Amino acid sequence: MIGVKVQDLVKKFGDMVALKTISLTIEPGELFFLLGPSGCGKTTLLRSLAGFYLPESGKILFGDEDVSRLEPHKRNTGMMFQSYALWPHKTVAQNVAFGLEQQNVSKAEIERRTMEALDSVQMGQYAERKPNALSGGQQQRVALARALVIRPRCLLLDEPLSNLDAKLRLEMRTEIRRICKEYKLTTIYVTHDQKEALSIADRMAVLKDGNILQVGTPLDVYKRPMSRFVASFIGETNFIEGKVVRSDAGTALVKTERGEFSGVMVPGYEVKDGQTAYLSMRPECIKIEDIKPEDNYLEGKIEDVIYYGEVAHYVFKSGDFRLKISELNPKYLTHSKDKTVYAYIHPEDLVVLKD
Ligand code: ATP
């Protein structure tokens, strides 16, 4: 197992700066996600790690080795891209064995390792089939076996599940995590699907316009986003603008048009007294109450309810504000739209953002 370090990496395409001095440390054996909207630089970073792009400046280290200028085939990375293109005229086993045939490996060893890789993705029994006789998910597994068979120093995955339907994506994402952990692989996984990242990442980086905004565990980034951009990119949220009355020891009191609210600040991104601040409230953190809470609430009415079975989404209206609120096992489905209710949020669940 090796760790991967990116130090002050800059990558330009002509005048366009795709990566703006990026630094990142990925621990050995970590399943690390690069996440962000289209064009933020995820693929450019992954391709720089693979060696397809040479950076203008900065370094990439695999363990202690500086690989910044090393050719792609000497980096020994396993890759799986969106278009995982298996060779249609080769069998599954031949597709997987190909990477090993390029190396100096004996025939017996090639056979053994090919079958081992196919078994690990549960495709051993399909070894002699041609790819066009496999489902999309099965082809994806073969592509993964092909990346694994060379025993890569790290595995680079670029939107590996984007060609699959929703059900298969769910199945394959836990499968990918299982395999990465079983092989003890340092894996860097690019996606724009936040659910994919939240559900299986050890840690993730959120990128925007060629910069890394925040790095953390799924829980850190979801619960303590550093900006409105991160809060709304990773999950859904509501924002209310206000002015900071008092901030101190990680918490802040903010005055808004709809009353005062206490919340938590994110270390490193604290607001100061008198500043404009934005309250971020996740829909599932807001509780609708019939009885007026002591503090941290908005008074209003339920304007609309959308029922999904296990969960209901409410639209709560308070003055000019509308909040999205979601509730498991919903209790206000038959609620009168005229009745006054209270939307309460615990201060621990309310994040005060400065940007
Ligand atoms: P997506 O989610 O759409 O794949 P991404 O985050 O992977 O996006 P990149 O492909 O890394 O984004 O692109 C980052 C920026 O660099 C974009 O503005 C893109 O247009 C530009 N870019 C990428 N590759 C090239 C290239 N070969 N030549 C010129 N510009 C490029």
Coordinates of C-alpha atoms and ligand atoms in Angstrom, one line a residue:
M1 CA 0.0 0.0 0.0
I2 CA 1.2 3.5 -0.9
G3 CA 0.0 6.9 -0.1
V4 CA -0.4 9.5 -2.8
K5 CA 0.7 13.1 -2.4
V6 CA -0.1 16.0 -4.7
Q7 CA 2.0 19.1 -4.1
D8 CA 1.1 22.5 -5.6
L9 CA 0.0 21.0 -8.8
V10 CA -0.8 23.4 -11.7
K11 CA -2.2 22.2 -15.0
K12 CA -3.1 24.5 -17.9
F13 CA -4.6 24.0 -21.3
G14 CA -3.4 27.0 -23.2
D15 CA -4.5 30.0 -21.2
M16 CA -7.1 28.0 -19.3
V17 CA -5.9 27.0 -15.8
A18 CA -7.6 23.7 -15.1
L19 CA -5.8 23.0 -11.8
K20 CA -4.8 26.0 -9.7
T21 CA -2.0 25.0 -7.3
I22 CA -3.7 21.9 -5.8
S23 CA -2.3 20.0 -2.8
L24 CA -3.7 16.8 -1.4
T25 CA -2.6 13.8 0.7
I26 CA -4.3 10.5 0.2
E27 CA -3.5 7.9 2.8
P28 CA -2.4 4.3 2.0
G29 CA -5.4 2.1 1.4
E30 CA -7.8 5.0 1.4
L31 CA -10.9 5.1 -0.9
F32 CA -10.8 8.8 -1.8
F33 CA -13.3 10.7 -3.9
L34 CA -12.9 13.8 -6.1
L35 CA -16.2 15.5 -6.3
G36 CA -17.5 18.6 -8.0
P37 CA -19.6 20.1 -10.8
S38 CA -18.8 19.6 -14.5
G39 CA -15.6 21.3 -15.5
C40 CA -14.1 21.7 -12.0
G41 CA -11.0 19.7 -12.9
K42 CA -11.7 16.2 -11.5
T43 CA -10.7 14.3 -14.6
T44 CA -7.7 16.6 -15.2
L45 CA -6.4 15.7 -11.7
L46 CA -7.0 12.0 -12.2
R47 CA -5.4 12.0 -15.6
S48 CA -2.4 13.9 -14.1
L49 CA -2.1 11.1 -11.5
A50 CA -2.2 8.5 -14.3
G51 CA 0.5 10.4 -16.2
F52 CA -1.6 11.3 -19.3
Y53 CA -1.1 15.0 -18.5
L54 CA 2.2 16.5 -17.4
P55 CA 1.7 19.4 -15.0
E56 CA 3.1 22.9 -15.6
S57 CA 4.5 22.8 -12.0
G58 CA 4.1 20.9 -8.8
K59 CA 4.7 17.3 -7.8
I60 CA 3.0 14.0 -7.6
L61 CA 4.4 11.4 -5.2
F62 CA 3.5 7.7 -5.0
G63 CA 4.8 6.8 -1.6
D64 CA 8.3 8.4 -1.6
E65 CA 8.7 8.2 -5.3
D66 CA 8.3 11.4 -7.4
V67 CA 6.3 10.2 -10.4
S68 CA 5.5 13.7 -11.8
R69 CA 7.5 13.2 -15.0
L70 CA 7.1 9.4 -15.3
E71 CA 5.4 7.9 -18.3
P72 CA 1.9 6.5 -17.7
H73 CA 2.9 2.8 -18.2
K74 CA 5.7 3.1 -15.6
R75 CA 3.4 4.4 -12.9
N76 CA 1.6 1.1 -12.5
T77 CA -1.8 2.5 -11.9
G78 CA -5.0 0.5 -12.6
M79 CA -7.6 2.6 -14.5
M80 CA -11.2 2.3 -15.2
F81 CA -13.0 5.0 -17.1
Q82 CA -16.5 5.9 -18.0
S83 CA -16.2 4.2 -21.4
Y84 CA -14.6 1.0 -20.1
A85 CA -14.4 -0.4 -23.7
L86 CA -13.7 -4.1 -23.5
W87 CA -12.4 -5.7 -26.8
P88 CA -15.4 -7.3 -28.4
H89 CA -13.4 -10.0 -30.2
K90 CA -11.6 -11.2 -27.1
T91 CA -13.2 -13.4 -24.3
V92 CA -13.6 -12.1 -20.8
A93 CA -10.4 -13.9 -19.7
Q94 CA -8.4 -12.6 -22.7
N95 CA -9.6 -9.0 -21.9
V96 CA -8.4 -9.3 -18.4
A97 CA -5.1 -11.2 -19.2
F98 CA -4.1 -8.5 -21.7
G99 CA -2.5 -6.2 -19.2
L100 CA -0.4 -9.0 -17.8
E101 CA 0.7 -10.2 -21.3
Q102 CA 2.3 -6.7 -21.7
Q103 CA 4.4 -7.5 -18.7
N104 CA 7.0 -10.3 -18.3
V105 CA 4.7 -12.8 -16.6
S106 CA 4.7 -16.6 -17.3
K107 CA 1.7 -18.2 -19.0
A108 CA 0.7 -20.2 -15.9
E109 CA 0.9 -17.0 -13.7
I110 CA -1.2 -15.1 -16.2
E111 CA -3.9 -17.8 -16.0
R112 CA -3.8 -17.9 -12.2
R113 CA -4.0 -14.2 -11.7
T114 CA -6.7 -13.7 -14.4
M115 CA -8.9 -16.2 -12.7
E116 CA -8.2 -14.7 -9.3
A117 CA -9.1 -11.2 -10.5
L118 CA -12.3 -12.6 -12.2
D119 CA -13.3 -14.5 -9.1
S120 CA -12.8 -11.4 -6.9
V121 CA -15.4 -9.6 -9.0
Q122 CA -17.6 -12.7 -9.1
M123 CA -17.1 -13.2 -12.9
G124 CA -15.1 -16.4 -12.8
Q125 CA -17.8 -18.4 -14.5
Y126 CA -18.0 -16.1 -17.4
A127 CA -14.3 -16.3 -18.3
E128 CA -15.0 -17.8 -21.8
R129 CA -17.8 -15.5 -22.8
K130 CA -17.5 -12.5 -25.2
P131 CA -18.3 -9.1 -23.7
N132 CA -21.4 -8.6 -25.9
A133 CA -23.0 -11.6 -24.1
L134 CA -22.8 -9.8 -20.8
S135 CA -25.0 -7.3 -19.1
G136 CA -23.7 -3.7 -18.5
G137 CA -23.0 -4.5 -14.8
Q138 CA -21.1 -7.7 -15.7
Q139 CA -19.0 -5.8 -18.3
Q140 CA -18.2 -3.2 -15.6
R141 CA -17.0 -6.0 -13.3
V142 CA -14.7 -7.3 -16.1
A143 CA -13.3 -3.8 -16.6
L144 CA -12.6 -3.7 -12.9
A145 CA -10.9 -7.1 -13.0
R146 CA -8.8 -5.8 -15.8
A147 CA -7.7 -2.8 -13.7
L148 CA -7.0 -5.0 -10.7
V149 CA -5.1 -7.9 -12.4
I150 CA -1.9 -5.9 -12.8
R151 CA -1.8 -5.3 -9.0
P152 CA -1.7 -1.6 -9.4
R153 CA 0.0 0.8 -6.9
C154 CA -3.2 2.8 -7.0
L155 CA -6.5 2.4 -8.7
L156 CA -8.0 5.4 -10.6
L157 CA -11.7 5.4 -11.3
D158 CA -13.4 8.0 -13.5
E159 CA -17.2 7.9 -13.2
P160 CA -17.0 4.1 -13.4
L161 CA -20.7 3.6 -12.8
S162 CA -22.2 6.3 -15.1
N163 CA -23.3 3.8 -17.8
L164 CA -25.3 1.7 -15.4
D165 CA -28.9 1.9 -14.4
A166 CA -29.8 3.1 -10.9
K167 CA -30.2 -0.4 -9.3
L168 CA -26.9 -1.7 -10.7
R169 CA -25.1 1.5 -9.6
L170 CA -26.2 0.9 -6.1
E171 CA -25.0 -2.7 -6.2
M172 CA -21.7 -1.9 -7.9
R173 CA -20.7 0.9 -5.5
T174 CA -20.7 -1.4 -2.5
E175 CA -18.9 -4.0 -4.6
I176 CA -16.2 -1.5 -5.5
R177 CA -15.7 -0.6 -1.9
R178 CA -15.5 -4.3 -0.9
I179 CA -12.9 -5.0 -3.6
C180 CA -10.7 -1.9 -2.8
K181 CA -10.6 -2.9 0.8
E182 CA -10.0 -6.6 0.1
Y183 CA -7.1 -5.7 -2.2
K184 CA -5.9 -2.9 0.2
L185 CA -5.8 -0.5 -2.7
T186 CA -5.3 3.2 -2.5
T187 CA -8.2 4.3 -4.8
I188 CA -9.0 7.7 -6.2
Y189 CA -12.5 7.9 -7.5
V190 CA -14.0 10.7 -9.6
T191 CA -17.7 11.3 -9.7
H192 CA -20.2 14.1 -9.7
D193 CA -22.7 11.9 -7.9
Q194 CA -22.7 13.0 -4.2
K195 CA -24.6 10.0 -3.0
E196 CA -22.0 7.7 -4.5
A197 CA -19.3 9.6 -2.6
L198 CA -21.2 9.9 0.7
S199 CA -22.1 6.2 0.8
I200 CA -18.6 4.6 0.2
A201 CA -15.8 7.2 0.5
D202 CA -13.3 7.2 3.4
R203 CA -12.7 10.8 2.6
M204 CA -13.5 13.2 -0.2
A205 CA -12.4 16.5 -1.8
V206 CA -14.9 18.9 -3.2
L207 CA -13.5 20.9 -6.2
K208 CA -14.7 24.0 -7.9
D209 CA -13.0 26.0 -10.7
G210 CA -9.7 24.1 -10.4
N211 CA -9.4 24.6 -6.6
I212 CA -10.0 22.2 -3.7
L213 CA -12.6 23.8 -1.4
Q214 CA -12.8 21.2 1.3
V215 CA -11.4 17.8 2.2
G216 CA -13.0 15.5 4.9
T217 CA -15.0 12.4 5.7
P218 CA -18.5 12.2 4.3
L219 CA -19.8 13.1 7.7
D220 CA -17.5 16.1 8.1
V221 CA -18.4 17.5 4.7
Y222 CA -22.1 16.9 5.0
K223 CA -22.5 18.1 8.6
R224 CA -19.9 20.9 8.5
P225 CA -19.7 22.3 5.0
M226 CA -17.3 25.3 4.7
S227 CA -19.4 27.3 2.3
R228 CA -22.9 27.6 0.7
F229 CA -21.5 26.1 -2.4
V230 CA -20.3 22.9 -0.6
A231 CA -23.5 22.8 1.5
S232 CA -25.7 22.8 -1.5
F233 CA -23.5 20.6 -3.7
I234 CA -23.3 17.8 -1.1
G235 CA -27.0 17.3 -0.3
E236 CA -29.9 19.7 0.0
T237 CA -30.2 22.6 2.3
N238 CA -32.0 25.8 3.1
F239 CA -30.3 29.2 3.6
I240 CA -31.4 32.2 5.6
E241 CA -29.3 35.3 5.5
G242 CA -28.6 37.4 8.7
K243 CA -26.2 39.4 10.7
V244 CA -23.9 38.0 13.4
V245 CA -24.9 39.3 16.8
R246 CA -22.3 37.3 18.7
S247 CA -19.7 34.6 17.8
D248 CA -17.7 32.7 20.3
A249 CA -16.1 29.3 21.0
G250 CA -17.4 27.6 17.8
T251 CA -21.0 28.9 18.0
A252 CA -22.7 32.0 16.7
L253 CA -25.9 33.9 17.3
V254 CA -27.4 35.4 14.1
K255 CA -30.2 37.8 13.7
T256 CA -32.5 37.3 10.7
E257 CA -35.8 38.8 9.5
R258 CA -37.5 35.8 11.0
G259 CA -35.8 35.9 14.5
E260 CA -32.5 35.0 16.1
F261 CA -30.8 31.6 15.6
S262 CA -27.9 29.9 17.3
G263 CA -25.7 27.6 15.3
V264 CA -22.3 26.1 15.0
M265 CA -19.3 27.5 13.0
V266 CA -16.9 25.4 10.9
P267 CA -13.4 25.5 12.3
G268 CA -11.2 27.7 10.0
Y269 CA -14.3 29.5 8.5
E270 CA -15.6 31.3 11.6
V271 CA -17.8 34.4 11.2
K272 CA -17.2 37.6 13.2
D273 CA -19.6 39.9 15.1
G274 CA -21.5 42.2 12.8
Q275 CA -20.7 40.2 9.6
T276 CA -23.3 38.9 7.1
A277 CA -23.8 35.2 7.6
Y278 CA -25.8 32.5 6.0
L279 CA -27.6 29.8 8.1
S280 CA -27.6 26.4 6.5
M281 CA -30.4 24.1 7.6
R282 CA -30.7 20.6 6.1
P283 CA -34.4 19.6 5.4
E284 CA -34.2 16.5 7.5
C285 CA -32.8 18.4 10.5
I286 CA -35.8 20.7 10.8
K287 CA -38.7 19.4 13.0
I288 CA -42.3 20.7 12.6
E289 CA -43.8 21.3 16.0
D290 CA -47.4 22.2 17.0
I291 CA -46.2 23.9 20.3
K292 CA -44.0 26.9 20.1
P293 CA -40.3 25.9 21.0
E294 CA -38.2 28.1 23.3
D295 CA -35.8 29.2 20.6
N296 CA -34.3 28.5 17.1
Y297 CA -37.6 28.3 15.3
L298 CA -39.6 30.0 12.6
E299 CA -43.3 30.4 12.8
G300 CA -45.4 29.6 9.7
K301 CA -47.6 27.2 7.8
I302 CA -47.2 24.1 5.9
E303 CA -47.9 25.2 2.3
D304 CA -47.5 21.9 0.5
V305 CA -46.8 18.2 1.2
I306 CA -45.3 15.7 -1.3
Y307 CA -45.6 12.1 0.0
Y308 CA -43.1 9.5 -1.1
G309 CA -44.1 6.6 1.2
E310 CA -41.2 6.4 3.6
V311 CA -40.7 10.2 3.6
A312 CA -42.6 13.3 3.1
H313 CA -41.3 16.6 1.8
Y314 CA -43.0 19.7 3.2
V315 CA -42.9 23.2 1.9
F316 CA -43.0 25.4 5.0
K317 CA -43.8 29.1 4.6
S318 CA -42.8 31.8 7.1
G319 CA -43.3 35.3 5.8
D320 CA -41.4 35.5 2.5
F321 CA -39.2 32.5 3.4
R322 CA -39.9 29.0 2.1
L323 CA -38.1 26.0 3.7
K324 CA -37.8 22.5 2.5
I325 CA -38.4 20.1 5.3
S326 CA -38.3 16.3 5.1
E327 CA -39.7 13.8 7.6
L328 CA -39.5 10.1 7.8
N329 CA -42.7 8.4 8.9
P330 CA -44.6 11.7 8.2
K331 CA -47.2 13.0 10.6
Y332 CA -48.4 16.2 8.9
L333 CA -49.9 14.6 5.8
T334 CA -53.5 15.7 6.5
H335 CA -52.5 18.9 8.2
S336 CA -54.7 22.0 7.6
K337 CA -52.8 24.6 5.6
D338 CA -54.2 27.4 7.8
K339 CA -52.8 26.1 11.1
T340 CA -49.8 27.8 12.5
V341 CA -46.9 25.5 13.2
Y342 CA -43.2 25.9 14.2
A343 CA -40.1 24.8 12.3
Y344 CA -37.5 24.1 14.9
I345 CA -33.8 23.3 14.3
H346 CA -31.3 22.3 17.0
P347 CA -28.3 24.6 17.2
E348 CA -25.9 21.6 16.5
D349 CA -27.7 21.1 13.2
L350 CA -27.6 24.7 12.1
V351 CA -24.4 25.7 10.4
V352 CA -23.4 29.4 10.2
L353 CA -21.5 30.1 7.0
K354 CA -19.6 33.3 6.0
D355 CA -19.6 32.7 2.3
Ligands
ATP1 P1 -16.8 16.6 -16.0 O1 -17.6 16.2 -14.7 O2 -17.7 17.3 -16.9 O3 -16.1 15.4 -16.6 P2 -14.3 17.6 -14.8 O4 -14.5 18.1 -13.4 O5 -13.8 16.2 -14.9 O6 -15.7 17.7 -15.6 P3 -12.2 18.4 -16.5 O7 -12.4 17.4 -17.6 O8 -11.0 18.1 -15.6 O9 -13.5 18.6 -15.6 O10 -11.9 19.8 -17.1 C1 -11.5 20.9 -16.4 C2 -11.4 22.1 -17.3 O11 -10.4 22.0 -18.2 C3 -12.7 22.4 -18.2 O12 -12.9 23.7 -18.3 C4 -12.3 21.7 -19.5 O13 -13.0 22.4 -20.5 C5 -10.8 22.0 -19.6 N1 -10.2 20.9 -20.3 C6 -10.1 19.6 -20.0 N2 -9.4 18.9 -20.9 C7 -9.0 19.8 -21.8 C8 -8.2 19.7 -23.0 N3 -7.6 18.5 -23.4 N4 -7.9 20.8 -23.7 C9 -8.4 22.0 -23.3 N5 -9.2 22.2 -22.2 C10 -9.4 21.1 -21.5

